[in-house]
PDB file of C-alpha atoms in Angstrom:
ATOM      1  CA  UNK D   1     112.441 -88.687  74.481  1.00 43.00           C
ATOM      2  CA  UNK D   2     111.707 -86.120  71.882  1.00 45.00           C
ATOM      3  CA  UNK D   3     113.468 -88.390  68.768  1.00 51.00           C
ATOM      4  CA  UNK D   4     110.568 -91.198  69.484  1.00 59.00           C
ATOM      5  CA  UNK D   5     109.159 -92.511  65.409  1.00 75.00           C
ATOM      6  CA  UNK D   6     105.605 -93.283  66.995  1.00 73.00           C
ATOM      7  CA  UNK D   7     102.845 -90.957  66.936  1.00 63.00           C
ATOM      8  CA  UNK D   8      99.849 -92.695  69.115  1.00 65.00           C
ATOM      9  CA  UNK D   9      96.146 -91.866  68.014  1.00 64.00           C
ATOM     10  CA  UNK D  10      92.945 -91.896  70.257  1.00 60.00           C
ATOM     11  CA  UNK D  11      94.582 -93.956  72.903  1.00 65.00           C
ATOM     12  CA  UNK D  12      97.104 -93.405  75.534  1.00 63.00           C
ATOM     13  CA  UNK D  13      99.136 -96.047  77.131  1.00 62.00           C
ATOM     14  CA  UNK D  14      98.687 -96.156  80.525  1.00 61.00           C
ATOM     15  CA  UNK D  15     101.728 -96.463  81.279  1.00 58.00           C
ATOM     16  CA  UNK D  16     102.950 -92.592  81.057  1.00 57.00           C
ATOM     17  CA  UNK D  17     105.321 -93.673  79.006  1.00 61.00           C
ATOM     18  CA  UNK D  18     106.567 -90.373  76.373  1.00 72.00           C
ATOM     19  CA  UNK D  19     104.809 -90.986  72.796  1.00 77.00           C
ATOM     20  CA  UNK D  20     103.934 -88.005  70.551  1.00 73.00           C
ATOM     21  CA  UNK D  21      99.816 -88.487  70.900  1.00 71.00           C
ATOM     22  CA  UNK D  22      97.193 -86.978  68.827  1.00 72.00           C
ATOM     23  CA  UNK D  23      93.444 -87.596  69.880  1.00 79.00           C
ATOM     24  CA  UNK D  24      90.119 -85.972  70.443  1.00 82.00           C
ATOM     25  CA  UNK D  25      89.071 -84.979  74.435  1.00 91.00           C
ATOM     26  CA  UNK D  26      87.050 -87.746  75.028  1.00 93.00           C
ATOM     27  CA  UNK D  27      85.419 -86.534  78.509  1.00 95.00           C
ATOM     28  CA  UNK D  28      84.259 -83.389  76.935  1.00 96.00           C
ATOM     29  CA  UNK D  29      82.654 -84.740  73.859  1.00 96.00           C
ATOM     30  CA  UNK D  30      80.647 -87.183  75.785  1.00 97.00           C
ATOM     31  CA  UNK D  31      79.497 -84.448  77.957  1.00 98.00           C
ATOM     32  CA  UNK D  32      78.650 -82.323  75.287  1.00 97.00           C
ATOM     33  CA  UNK D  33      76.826 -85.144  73.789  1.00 98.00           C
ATOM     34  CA  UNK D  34      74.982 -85.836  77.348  1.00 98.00           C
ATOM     35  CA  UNK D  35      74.291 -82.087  77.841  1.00 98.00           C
ATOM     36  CA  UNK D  36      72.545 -82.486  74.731  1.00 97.00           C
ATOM     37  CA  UNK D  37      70.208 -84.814  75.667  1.00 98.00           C
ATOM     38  CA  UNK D  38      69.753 -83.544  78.846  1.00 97.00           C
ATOM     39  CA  UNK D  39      68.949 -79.852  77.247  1.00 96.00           C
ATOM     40  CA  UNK D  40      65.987 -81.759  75.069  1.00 96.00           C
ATOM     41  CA  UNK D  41      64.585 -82.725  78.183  1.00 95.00           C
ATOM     42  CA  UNK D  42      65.351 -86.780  78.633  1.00 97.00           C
ATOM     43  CA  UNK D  43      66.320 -87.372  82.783  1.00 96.00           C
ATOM     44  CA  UNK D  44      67.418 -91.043  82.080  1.00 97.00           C
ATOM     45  CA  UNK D  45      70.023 -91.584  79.856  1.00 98.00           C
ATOM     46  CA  UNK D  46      71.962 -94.681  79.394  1.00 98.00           C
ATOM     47  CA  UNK D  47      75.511 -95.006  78.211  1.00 98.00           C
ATOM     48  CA  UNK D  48      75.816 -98.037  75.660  1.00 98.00           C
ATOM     49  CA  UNK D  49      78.503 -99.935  74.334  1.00 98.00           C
ATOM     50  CA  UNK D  50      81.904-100.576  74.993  1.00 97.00           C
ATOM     51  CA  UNK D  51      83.525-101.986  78.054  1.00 97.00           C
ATOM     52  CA  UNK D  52      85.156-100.722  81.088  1.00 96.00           C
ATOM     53  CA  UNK D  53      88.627-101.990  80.695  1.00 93.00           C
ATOM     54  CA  UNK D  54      89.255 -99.420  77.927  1.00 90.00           C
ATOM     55  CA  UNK D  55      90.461 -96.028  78.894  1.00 87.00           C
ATOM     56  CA  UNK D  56      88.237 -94.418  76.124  1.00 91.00           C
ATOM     57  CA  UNK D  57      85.129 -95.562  77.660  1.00 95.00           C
ATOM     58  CA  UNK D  58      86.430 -94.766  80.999  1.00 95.00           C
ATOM     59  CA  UNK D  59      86.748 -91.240  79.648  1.00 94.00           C
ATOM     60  CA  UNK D  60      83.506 -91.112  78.398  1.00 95.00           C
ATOM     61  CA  UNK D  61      81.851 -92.603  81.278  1.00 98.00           C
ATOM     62  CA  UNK D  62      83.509 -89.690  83.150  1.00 98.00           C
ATOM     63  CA  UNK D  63      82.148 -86.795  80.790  1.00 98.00           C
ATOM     64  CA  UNK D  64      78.729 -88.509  81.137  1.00 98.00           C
ATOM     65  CA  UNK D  65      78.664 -88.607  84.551  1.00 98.00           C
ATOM     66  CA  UNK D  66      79.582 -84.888  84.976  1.00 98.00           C
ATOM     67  CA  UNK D  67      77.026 -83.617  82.204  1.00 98.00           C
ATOM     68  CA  UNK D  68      74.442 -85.560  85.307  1.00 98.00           C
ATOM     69  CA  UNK D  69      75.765 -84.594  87.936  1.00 98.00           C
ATOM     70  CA  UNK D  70      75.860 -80.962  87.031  1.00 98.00           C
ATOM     71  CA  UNK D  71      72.108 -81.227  86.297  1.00 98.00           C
ATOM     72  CA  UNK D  72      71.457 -82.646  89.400  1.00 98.00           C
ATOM     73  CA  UNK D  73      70.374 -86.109  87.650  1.00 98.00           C
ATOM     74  CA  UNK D  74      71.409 -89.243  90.039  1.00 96.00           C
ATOM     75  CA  UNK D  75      73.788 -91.374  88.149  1.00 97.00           C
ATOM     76  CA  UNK D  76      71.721 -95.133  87.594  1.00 97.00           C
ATOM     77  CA  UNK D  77      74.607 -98.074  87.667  1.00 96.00           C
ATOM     78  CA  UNK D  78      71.864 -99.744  85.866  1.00 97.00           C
ATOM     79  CA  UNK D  79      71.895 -97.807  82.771  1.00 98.00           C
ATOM     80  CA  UNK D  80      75.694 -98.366  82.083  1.00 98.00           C
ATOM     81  CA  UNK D  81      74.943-101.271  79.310  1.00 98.00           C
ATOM     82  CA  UNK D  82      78.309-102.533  78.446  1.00 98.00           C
ATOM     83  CA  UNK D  83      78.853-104.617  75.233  1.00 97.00           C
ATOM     84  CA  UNK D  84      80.918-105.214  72.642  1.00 97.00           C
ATOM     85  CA  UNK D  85      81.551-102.208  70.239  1.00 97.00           C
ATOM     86  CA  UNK D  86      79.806-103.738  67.140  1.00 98.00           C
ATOM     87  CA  UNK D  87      75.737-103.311  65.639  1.00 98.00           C
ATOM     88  CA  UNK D  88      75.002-106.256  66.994  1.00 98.00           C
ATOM     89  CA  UNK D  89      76.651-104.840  70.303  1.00 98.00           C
ATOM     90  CA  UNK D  90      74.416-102.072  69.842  1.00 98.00           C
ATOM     91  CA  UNK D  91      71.263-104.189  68.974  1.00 98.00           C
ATOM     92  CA  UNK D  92      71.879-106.269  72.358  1.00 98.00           C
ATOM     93  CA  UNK D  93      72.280-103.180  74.242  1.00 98.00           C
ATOM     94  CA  UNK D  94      69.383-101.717  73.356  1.00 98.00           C
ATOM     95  CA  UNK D  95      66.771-105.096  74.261  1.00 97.00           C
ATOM     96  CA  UNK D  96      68.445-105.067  77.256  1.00 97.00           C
ATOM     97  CA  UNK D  97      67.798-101.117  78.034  1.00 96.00           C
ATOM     98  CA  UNK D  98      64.057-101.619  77.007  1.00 97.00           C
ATOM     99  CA  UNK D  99      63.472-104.632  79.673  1.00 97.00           C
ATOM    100  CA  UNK D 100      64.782-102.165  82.329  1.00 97.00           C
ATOM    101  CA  UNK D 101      62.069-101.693  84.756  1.00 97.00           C
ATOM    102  CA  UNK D 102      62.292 -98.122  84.639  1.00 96.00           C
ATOM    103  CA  UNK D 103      63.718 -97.772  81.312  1.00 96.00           C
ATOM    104  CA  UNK D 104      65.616 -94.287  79.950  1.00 97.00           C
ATOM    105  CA  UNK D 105      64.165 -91.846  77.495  1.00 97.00           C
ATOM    106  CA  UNK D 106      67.788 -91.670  75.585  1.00 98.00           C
ATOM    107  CA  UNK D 107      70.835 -93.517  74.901  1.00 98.00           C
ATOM    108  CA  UNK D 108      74.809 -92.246  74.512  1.00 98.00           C
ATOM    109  CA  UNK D 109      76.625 -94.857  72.601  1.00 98.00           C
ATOM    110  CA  UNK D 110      80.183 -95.382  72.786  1.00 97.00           C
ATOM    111  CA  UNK D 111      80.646 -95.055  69.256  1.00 97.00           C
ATOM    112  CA  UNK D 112      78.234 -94.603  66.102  1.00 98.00           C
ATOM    113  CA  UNK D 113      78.293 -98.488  65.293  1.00 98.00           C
ATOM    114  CA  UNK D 114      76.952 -99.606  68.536  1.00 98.00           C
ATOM    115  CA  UNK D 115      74.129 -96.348  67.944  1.00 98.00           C
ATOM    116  CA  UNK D 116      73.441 -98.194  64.442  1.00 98.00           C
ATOM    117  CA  UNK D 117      72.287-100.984  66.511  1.00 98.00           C
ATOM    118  CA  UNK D 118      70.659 -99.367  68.697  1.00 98.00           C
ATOM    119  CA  UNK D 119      68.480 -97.735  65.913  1.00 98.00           C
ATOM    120  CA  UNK D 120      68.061-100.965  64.387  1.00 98.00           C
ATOM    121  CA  UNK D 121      67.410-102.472  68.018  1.00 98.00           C
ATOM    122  CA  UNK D 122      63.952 -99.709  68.260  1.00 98.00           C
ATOM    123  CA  UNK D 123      62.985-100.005  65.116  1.00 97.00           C
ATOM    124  CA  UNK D 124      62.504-104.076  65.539  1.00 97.00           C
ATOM    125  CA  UNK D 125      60.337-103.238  68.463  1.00 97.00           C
ATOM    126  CA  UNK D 126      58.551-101.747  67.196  1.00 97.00           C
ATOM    127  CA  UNK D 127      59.552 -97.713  68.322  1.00 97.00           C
ATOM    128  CA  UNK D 128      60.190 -94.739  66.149  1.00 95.00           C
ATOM    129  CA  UNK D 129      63.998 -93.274  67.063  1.00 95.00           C
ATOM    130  CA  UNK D 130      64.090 -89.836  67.604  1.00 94.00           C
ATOM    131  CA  UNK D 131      60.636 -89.883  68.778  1.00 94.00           C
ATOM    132  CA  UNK D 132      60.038 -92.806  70.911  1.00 96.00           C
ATOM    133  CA  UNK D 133      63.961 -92.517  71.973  1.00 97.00           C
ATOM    134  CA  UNK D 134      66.798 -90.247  71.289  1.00 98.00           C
ATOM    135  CA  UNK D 135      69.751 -91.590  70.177  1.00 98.00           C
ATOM    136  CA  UNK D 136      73.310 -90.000  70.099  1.00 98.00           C
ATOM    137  CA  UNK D 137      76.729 -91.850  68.844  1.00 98.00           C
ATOM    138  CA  UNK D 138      80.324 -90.704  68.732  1.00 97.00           C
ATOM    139  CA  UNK D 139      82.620 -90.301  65.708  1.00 93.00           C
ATOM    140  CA  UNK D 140      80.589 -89.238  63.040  1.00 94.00           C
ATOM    141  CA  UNK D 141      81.112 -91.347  60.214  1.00 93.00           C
ATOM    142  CA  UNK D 142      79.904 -90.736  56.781  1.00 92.00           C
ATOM    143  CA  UNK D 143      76.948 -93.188  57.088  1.00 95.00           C
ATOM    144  CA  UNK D 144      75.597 -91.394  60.328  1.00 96.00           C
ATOM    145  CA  UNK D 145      73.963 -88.758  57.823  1.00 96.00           C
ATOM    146  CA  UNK D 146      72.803 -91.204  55.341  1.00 96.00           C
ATOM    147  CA  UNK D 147      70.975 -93.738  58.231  1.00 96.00           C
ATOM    148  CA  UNK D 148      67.602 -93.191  58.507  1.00 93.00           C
ATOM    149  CA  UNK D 149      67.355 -91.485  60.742  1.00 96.00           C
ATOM    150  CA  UNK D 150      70.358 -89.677  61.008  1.00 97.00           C
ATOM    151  CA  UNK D 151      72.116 -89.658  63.655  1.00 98.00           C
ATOM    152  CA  UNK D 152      73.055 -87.223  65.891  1.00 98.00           C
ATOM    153  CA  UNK D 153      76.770 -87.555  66.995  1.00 97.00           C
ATOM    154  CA  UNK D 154      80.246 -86.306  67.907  1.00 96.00           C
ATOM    155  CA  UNK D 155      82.890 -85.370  65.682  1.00 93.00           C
ATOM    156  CA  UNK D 156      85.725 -87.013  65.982  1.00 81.00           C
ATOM    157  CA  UNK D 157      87.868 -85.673  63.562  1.00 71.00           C
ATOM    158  CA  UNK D 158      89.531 -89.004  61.944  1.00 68.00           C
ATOM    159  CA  UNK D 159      91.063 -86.745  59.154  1.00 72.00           C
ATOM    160  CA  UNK D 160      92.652 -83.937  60.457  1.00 73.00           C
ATOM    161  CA  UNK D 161      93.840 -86.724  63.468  1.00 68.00           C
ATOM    162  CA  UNK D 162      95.564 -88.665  60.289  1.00 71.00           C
ATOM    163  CA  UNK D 163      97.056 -85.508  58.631  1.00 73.00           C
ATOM    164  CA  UNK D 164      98.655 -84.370  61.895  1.00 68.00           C
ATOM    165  CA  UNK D 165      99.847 -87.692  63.041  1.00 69.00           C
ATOM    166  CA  UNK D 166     101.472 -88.451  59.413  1.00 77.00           C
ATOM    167  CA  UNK D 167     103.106 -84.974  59.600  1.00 75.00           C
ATOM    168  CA  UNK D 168     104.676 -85.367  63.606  1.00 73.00           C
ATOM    169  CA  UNK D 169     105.935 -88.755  62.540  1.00 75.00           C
ATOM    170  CA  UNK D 170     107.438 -87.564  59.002  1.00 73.00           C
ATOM    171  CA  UNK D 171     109.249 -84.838  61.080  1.00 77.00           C
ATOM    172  CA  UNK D 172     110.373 -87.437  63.400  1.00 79.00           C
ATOM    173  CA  UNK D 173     111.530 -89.862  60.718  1.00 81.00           C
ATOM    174  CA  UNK D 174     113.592 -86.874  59.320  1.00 81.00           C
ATOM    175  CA  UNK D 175     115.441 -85.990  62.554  1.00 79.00           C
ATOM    176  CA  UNK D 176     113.400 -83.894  64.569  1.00 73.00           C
ATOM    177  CA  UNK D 177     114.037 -84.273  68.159  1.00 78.00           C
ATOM    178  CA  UNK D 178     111.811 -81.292  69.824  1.00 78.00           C
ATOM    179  CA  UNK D 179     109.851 -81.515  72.239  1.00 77.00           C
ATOM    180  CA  UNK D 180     107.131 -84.202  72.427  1.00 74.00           C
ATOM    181  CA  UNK D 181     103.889 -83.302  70.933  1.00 75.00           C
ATOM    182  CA  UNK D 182      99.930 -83.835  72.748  1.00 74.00           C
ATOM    183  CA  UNK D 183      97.582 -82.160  70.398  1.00 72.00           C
ATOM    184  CA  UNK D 184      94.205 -82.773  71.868  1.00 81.00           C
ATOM    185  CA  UNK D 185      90.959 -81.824  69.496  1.00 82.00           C
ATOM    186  CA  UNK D 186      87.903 -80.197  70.792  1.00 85.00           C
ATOM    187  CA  UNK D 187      85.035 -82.010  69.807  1.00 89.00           C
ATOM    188  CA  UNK D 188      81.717 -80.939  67.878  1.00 93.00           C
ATOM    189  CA  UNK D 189      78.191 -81.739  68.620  1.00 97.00           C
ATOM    190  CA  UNK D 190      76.251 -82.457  65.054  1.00 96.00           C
ATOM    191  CA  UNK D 191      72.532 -82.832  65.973  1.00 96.00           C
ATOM    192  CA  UNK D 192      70.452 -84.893  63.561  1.00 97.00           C
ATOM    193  CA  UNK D 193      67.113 -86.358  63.592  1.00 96.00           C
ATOM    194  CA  UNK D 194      67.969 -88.780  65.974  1.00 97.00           C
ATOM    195  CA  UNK D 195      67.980 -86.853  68.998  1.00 96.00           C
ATOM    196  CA  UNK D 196      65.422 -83.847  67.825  1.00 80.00           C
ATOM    197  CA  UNK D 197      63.359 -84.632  65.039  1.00 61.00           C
ATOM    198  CA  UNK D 198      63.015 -80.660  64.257  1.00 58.00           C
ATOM    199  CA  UNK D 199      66.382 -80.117  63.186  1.00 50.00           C
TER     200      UNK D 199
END
């Protein structure tokens, strides 16, 4: 069904069906973004944010959860904090992770909006991020270098996933009937102050 006129971005359907999809690996940016963590030392990491019914966090759970298991950490049901994808999300989340009896050292948030919370969340109590916590997001919007402090988190390419989905769906509009395109980005790791304050 190479003559379909929708290009899907970031999300699959699940039901196989043939779309033209462009979207960023989401299993290997949120184990680059665990290794991370991992490589400044933190054993406890939770994973905030989100909620299990979407593929993308299912995806991310599952690079998480390799980056672990590769480093021989035991994966804590516990620290899987889900909530809805929002600051205030984020600010829930993150009271909730600092009543944990044993709580983590870092936090992966599902995106950089829940991480804004979570920021928020330690400051209000009092904690210092990037000292007192790391904290790592995903996407890497353009206030993530201007929060203070600024946070540490994945590329995910929103422009060049626009310019190639507008230019597979203008070719489709204007009779191209090739094969089916899946153009999958790597991601990129860009490591701010709130994950390692000597950057």
């Amino acid at each position: 069904m190479g003559n379909s006129r929708v290009v899907l971005i970031a999300r699959e359907l699940p039901s196989g069906e043939q779309i033209d999809y462009i979207g960023i690996d989401n299993v290997e940016s949120s184990r680059l973004a665990t290794e991370h963590l991992i490589q400044q030392g933190h054993r406890r990491v939770a994973f905030l944010g989100g909620f299990s019914n979407s593929s993308v966090w299912r995806d991310r759970k599952q690079g998480y959860c390799e980056a672990l298991e590769q480093a021989g950490i035991e994966i804590d049901e516990s620290l899987f904090i889900q909530t809805l994808a929002t600051r205030q999300g984020g600010m829930e989340a993150i009271k909730r992770v600092l009543q944990h009896p044993d709580p983590p050292t870092a936090v992966f948030c599902y995106n950089d909006v829940v991480a804004f919370g979570a920021l928020l969340g330690l400051k209000e109590a009092g904690m210092i991020p990037g000292r007192d916590m790391a904290v790592v997001g995903f996407d890497n919007v353009q206030e993530s270098a201007l929060f203070s402090p600024s946070l540490t988190t994945i590329s995910a390419f929103p422009e060049q996933i626009g310019i190639h989905a507008a230019d597979i769906l203008h070719r489709r509009i204007t009779g191209d009937t090739s094969e089916l395109k899946r153009l999958i980005l790597k991601p990129e790791l860009v490591v701010r102050e709130s994950s390692s304050l000597n950057v």
